[in-house]
PDB file of C-alpha atoms in Angstrom:
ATOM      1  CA  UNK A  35      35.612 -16.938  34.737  1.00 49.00           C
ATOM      2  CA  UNK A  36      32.025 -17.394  34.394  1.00 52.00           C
ATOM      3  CA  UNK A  37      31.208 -14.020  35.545  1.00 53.00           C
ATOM      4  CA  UNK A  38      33.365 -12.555  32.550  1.00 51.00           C
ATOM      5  CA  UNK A  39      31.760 -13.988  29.845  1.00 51.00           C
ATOM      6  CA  UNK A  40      28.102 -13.128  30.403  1.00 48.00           C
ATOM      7  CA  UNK A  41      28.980  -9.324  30.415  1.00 48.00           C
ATOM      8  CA  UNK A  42      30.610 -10.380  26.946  1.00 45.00           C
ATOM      9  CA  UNK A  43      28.105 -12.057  25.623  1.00 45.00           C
ATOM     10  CA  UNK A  44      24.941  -9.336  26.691  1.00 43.00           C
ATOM     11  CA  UNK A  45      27.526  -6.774  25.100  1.00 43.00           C
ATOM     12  CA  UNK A  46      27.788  -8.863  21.767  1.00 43.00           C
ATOM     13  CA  UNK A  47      23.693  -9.060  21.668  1.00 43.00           C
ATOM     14  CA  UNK A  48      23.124  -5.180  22.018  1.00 41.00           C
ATOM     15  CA  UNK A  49      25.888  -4.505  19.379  1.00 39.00           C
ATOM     16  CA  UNK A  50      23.772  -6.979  17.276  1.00 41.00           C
ATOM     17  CA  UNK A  51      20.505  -5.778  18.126  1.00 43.00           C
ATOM     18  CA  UNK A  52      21.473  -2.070  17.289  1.00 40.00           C
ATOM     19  CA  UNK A  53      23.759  -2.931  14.349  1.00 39.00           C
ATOM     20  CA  UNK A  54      20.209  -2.937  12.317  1.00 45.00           C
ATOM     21  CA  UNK A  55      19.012   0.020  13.160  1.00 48.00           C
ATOM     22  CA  UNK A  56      20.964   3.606  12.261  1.00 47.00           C
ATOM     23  CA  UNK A  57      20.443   7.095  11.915  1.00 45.00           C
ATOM     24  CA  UNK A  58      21.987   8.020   9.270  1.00 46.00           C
ATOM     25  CA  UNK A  59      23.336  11.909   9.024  1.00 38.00           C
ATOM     26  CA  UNK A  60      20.461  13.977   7.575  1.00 44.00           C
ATOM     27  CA  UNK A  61      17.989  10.919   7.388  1.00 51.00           C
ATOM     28  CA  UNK A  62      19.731   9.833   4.390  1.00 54.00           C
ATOM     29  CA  UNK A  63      19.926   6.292   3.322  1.00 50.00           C
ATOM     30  CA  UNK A  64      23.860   4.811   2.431  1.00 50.00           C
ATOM     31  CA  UNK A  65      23.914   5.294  -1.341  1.00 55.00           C
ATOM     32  CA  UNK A  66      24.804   1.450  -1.626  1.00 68.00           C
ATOM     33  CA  UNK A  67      21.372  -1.046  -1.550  1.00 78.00           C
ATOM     34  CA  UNK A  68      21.482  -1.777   2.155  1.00 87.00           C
ATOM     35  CA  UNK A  69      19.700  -5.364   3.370  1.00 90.00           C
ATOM     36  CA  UNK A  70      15.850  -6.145   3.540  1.00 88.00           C
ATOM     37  CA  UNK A  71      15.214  -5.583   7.030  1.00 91.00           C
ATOM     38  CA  UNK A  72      17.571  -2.611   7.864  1.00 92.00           C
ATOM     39  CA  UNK A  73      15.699  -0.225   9.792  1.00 92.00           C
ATOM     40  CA  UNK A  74      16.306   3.524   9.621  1.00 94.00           C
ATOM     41  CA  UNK A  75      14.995   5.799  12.766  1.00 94.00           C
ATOM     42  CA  UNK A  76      14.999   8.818   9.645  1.00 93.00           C
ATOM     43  CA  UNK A  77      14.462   9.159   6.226  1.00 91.00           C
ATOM     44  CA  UNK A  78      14.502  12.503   4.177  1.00 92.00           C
ATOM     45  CA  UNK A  79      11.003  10.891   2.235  1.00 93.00           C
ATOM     46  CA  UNK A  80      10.874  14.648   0.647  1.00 92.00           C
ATOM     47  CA  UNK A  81      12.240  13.017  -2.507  1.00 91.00           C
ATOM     48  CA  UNK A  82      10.802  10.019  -2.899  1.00 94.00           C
ATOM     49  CA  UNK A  83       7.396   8.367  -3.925  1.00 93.00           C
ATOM     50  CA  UNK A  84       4.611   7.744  -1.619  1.00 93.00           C
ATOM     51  CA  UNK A  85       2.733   4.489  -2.490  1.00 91.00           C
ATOM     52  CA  UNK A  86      -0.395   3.606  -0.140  1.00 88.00           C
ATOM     53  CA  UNK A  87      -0.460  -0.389  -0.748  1.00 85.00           C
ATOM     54  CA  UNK A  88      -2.642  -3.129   0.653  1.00 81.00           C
ATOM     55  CA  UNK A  89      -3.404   0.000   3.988  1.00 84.00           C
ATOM     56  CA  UNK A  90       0.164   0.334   4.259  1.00 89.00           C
ATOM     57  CA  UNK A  91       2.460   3.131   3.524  1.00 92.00           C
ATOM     58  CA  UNK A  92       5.771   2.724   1.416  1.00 93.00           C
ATOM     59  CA  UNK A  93       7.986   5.247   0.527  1.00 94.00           C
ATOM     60  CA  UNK A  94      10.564   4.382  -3.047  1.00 93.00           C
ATOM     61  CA  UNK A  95      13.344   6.120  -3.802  1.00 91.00           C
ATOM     62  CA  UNK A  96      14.626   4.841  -7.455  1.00 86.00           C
ATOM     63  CA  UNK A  97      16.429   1.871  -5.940  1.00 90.00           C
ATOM     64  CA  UNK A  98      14.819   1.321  -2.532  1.00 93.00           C
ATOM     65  CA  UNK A  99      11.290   0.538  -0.813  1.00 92.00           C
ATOM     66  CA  UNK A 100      10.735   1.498   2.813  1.00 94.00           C
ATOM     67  CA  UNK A 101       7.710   0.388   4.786  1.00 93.00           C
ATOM     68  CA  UNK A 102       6.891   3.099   7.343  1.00 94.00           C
ATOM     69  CA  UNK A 103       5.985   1.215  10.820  1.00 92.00           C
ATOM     70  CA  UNK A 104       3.588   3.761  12.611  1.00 90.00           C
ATOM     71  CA  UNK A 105       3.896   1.674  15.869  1.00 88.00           C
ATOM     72  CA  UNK A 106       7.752   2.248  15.861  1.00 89.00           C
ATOM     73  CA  UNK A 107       7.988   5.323  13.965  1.00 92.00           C
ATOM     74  CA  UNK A 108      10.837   3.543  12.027  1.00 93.00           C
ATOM     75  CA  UNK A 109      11.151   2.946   8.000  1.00 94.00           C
ATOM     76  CA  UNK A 110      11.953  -0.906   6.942  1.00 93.00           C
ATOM     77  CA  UNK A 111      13.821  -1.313   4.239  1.00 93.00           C
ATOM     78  CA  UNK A 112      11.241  -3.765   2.035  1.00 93.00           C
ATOM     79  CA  UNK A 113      11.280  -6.108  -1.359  1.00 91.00           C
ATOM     80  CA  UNK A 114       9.115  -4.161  -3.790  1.00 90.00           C
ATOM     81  CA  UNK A 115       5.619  -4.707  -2.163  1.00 89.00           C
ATOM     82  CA  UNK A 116       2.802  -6.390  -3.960  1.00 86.00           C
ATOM     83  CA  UNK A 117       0.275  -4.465  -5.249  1.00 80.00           C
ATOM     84  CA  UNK A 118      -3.695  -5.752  -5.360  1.00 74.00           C
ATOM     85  CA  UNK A 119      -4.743  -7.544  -8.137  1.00 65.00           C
ATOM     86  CA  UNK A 120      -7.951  -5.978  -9.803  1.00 55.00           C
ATOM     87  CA  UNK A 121     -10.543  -8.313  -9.579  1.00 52.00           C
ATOM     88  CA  UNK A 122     -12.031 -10.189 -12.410  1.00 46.00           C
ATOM     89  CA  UNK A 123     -15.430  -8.996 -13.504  1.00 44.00           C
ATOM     90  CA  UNK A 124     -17.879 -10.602 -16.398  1.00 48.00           C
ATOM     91  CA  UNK A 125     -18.989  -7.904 -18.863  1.00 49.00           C
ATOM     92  CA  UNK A 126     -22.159  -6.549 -16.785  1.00 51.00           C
ATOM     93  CA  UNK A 127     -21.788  -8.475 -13.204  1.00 55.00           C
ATOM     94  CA  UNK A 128     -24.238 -10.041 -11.016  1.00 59.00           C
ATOM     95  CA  UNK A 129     -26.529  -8.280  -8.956  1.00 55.00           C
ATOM     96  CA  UNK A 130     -24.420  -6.812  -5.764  1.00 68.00           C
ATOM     97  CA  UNK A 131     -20.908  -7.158  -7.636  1.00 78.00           C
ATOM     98  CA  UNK A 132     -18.398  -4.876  -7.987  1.00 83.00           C
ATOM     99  CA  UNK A 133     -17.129  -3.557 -11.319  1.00 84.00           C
ATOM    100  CA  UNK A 134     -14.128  -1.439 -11.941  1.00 87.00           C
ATOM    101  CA  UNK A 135     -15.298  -0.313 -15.217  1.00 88.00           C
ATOM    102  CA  UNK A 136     -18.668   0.126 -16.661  1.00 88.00           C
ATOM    103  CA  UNK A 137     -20.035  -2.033 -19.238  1.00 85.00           C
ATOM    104  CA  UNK A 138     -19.566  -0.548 -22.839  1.00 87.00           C
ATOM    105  CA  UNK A 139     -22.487   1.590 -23.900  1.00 88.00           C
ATOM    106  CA  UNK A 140     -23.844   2.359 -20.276  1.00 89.00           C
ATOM    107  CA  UNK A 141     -25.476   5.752 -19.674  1.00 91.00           C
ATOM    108  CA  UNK A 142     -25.899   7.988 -16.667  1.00 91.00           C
ATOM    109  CA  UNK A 143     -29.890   8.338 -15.771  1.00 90.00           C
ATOM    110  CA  UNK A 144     -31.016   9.788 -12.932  1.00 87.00           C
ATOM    111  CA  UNK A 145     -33.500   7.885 -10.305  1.00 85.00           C
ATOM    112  CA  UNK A 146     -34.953   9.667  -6.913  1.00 83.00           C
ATOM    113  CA  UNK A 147     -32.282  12.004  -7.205  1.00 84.00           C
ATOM    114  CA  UNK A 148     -29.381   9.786  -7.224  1.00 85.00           C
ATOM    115  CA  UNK A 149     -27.013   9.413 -10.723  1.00 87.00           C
ATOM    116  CA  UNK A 150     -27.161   6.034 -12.431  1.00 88.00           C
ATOM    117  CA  UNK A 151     -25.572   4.142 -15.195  1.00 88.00           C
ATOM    118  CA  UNK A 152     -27.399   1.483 -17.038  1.00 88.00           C
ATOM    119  CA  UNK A 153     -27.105  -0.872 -19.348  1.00 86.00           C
ATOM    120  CA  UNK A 154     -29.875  -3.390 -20.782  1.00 83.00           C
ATOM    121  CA  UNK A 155     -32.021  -3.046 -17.796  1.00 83.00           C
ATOM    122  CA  UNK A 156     -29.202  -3.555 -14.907  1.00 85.00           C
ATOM    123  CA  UNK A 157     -28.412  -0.395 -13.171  1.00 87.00           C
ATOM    124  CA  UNK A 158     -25.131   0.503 -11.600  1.00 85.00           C
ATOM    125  CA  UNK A 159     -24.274   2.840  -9.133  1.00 88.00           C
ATOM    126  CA  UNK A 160     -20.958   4.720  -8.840  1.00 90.00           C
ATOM    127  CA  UNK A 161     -18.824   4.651  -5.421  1.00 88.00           C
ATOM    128  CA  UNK A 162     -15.835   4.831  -4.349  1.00 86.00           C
ATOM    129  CA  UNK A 163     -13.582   1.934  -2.966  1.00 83.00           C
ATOM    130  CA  UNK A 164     -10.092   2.532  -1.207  1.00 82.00           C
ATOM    131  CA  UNK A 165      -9.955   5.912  -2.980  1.00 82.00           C
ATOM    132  CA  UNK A 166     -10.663   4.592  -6.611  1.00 85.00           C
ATOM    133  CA  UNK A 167     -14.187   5.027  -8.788  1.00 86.00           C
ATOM    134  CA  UNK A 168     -16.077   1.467  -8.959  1.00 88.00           C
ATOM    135  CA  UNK A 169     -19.855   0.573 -10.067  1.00 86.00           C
ATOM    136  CA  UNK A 170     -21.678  -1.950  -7.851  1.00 87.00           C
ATOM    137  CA  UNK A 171     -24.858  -3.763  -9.714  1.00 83.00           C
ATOM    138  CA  UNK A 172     -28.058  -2.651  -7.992  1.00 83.00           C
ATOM    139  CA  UNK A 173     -31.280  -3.892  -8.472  1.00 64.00           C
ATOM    140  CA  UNK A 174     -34.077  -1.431  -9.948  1.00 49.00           C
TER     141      UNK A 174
END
């Protein structure tokens, strides 16, 4: 009897184990919302957004999120992911901090070849930071 039910029970815990993971035909998600942690092997992404959030890479279709795990090559179905809060900066910053925006008024000057923006005596110089335009305070 004993030798019955462990068959049974390894059967019921790869049923499990797979129920979360499909393929659906075409890559297509079900058109109902399915569960936070369903995991599809395929998605047709063609039609949906592209979000790169805190280095990771979602997909959103108009209902849906999907985290992409590279490790797994699989897509996770997500709760909308949180995106980065902009840091808050005083109006001119401290020498070495970073500014999203430039202070009101600044102008571009150039110094040993290399473009500027200044303000009142504090110079700023433009970079970029994960893809988006920021102005760290430099000294002169």
């Amino acid at each position: 009897m004993k030798k019955a039910i462990i068959p049974l029970c390894l059967a019921a815990s790869v049923l499990a184990a797979s129920a979360t993971v499909s393929a659906e035909p075409m890559g297509r998600p079900p058109m109902d919302q399915p569960p936070v942690g369903h995991v599809y092997k395929r998605l047709d992404i063609s039609r949906m957004e592209r979000h790169e959030i805190n280095h990771h890479v979602y997909f959103h279709d108009s209902v849906n999120w999907y985290l992409y795990d590279p490790v797994r090559t699989v897509y996770v179905v997500v709760d909308e992911p949180q995106r980065p809060r902009a840091p808050v900066m005083r109006d001119q910053g401290e020498f070495g901090e970073v500014l999203t925006t430039l202070p009101p008024g600044a102008v571009a000057v150039m110094i040993n070849g290399v473009q500027y923006f200044e303000k009142q005596g504090r110079l700023y110089l433009p970079t970029q930071r994960h893809g988006q335009s920021v102005y760290v305070h430099v000294n002169r």
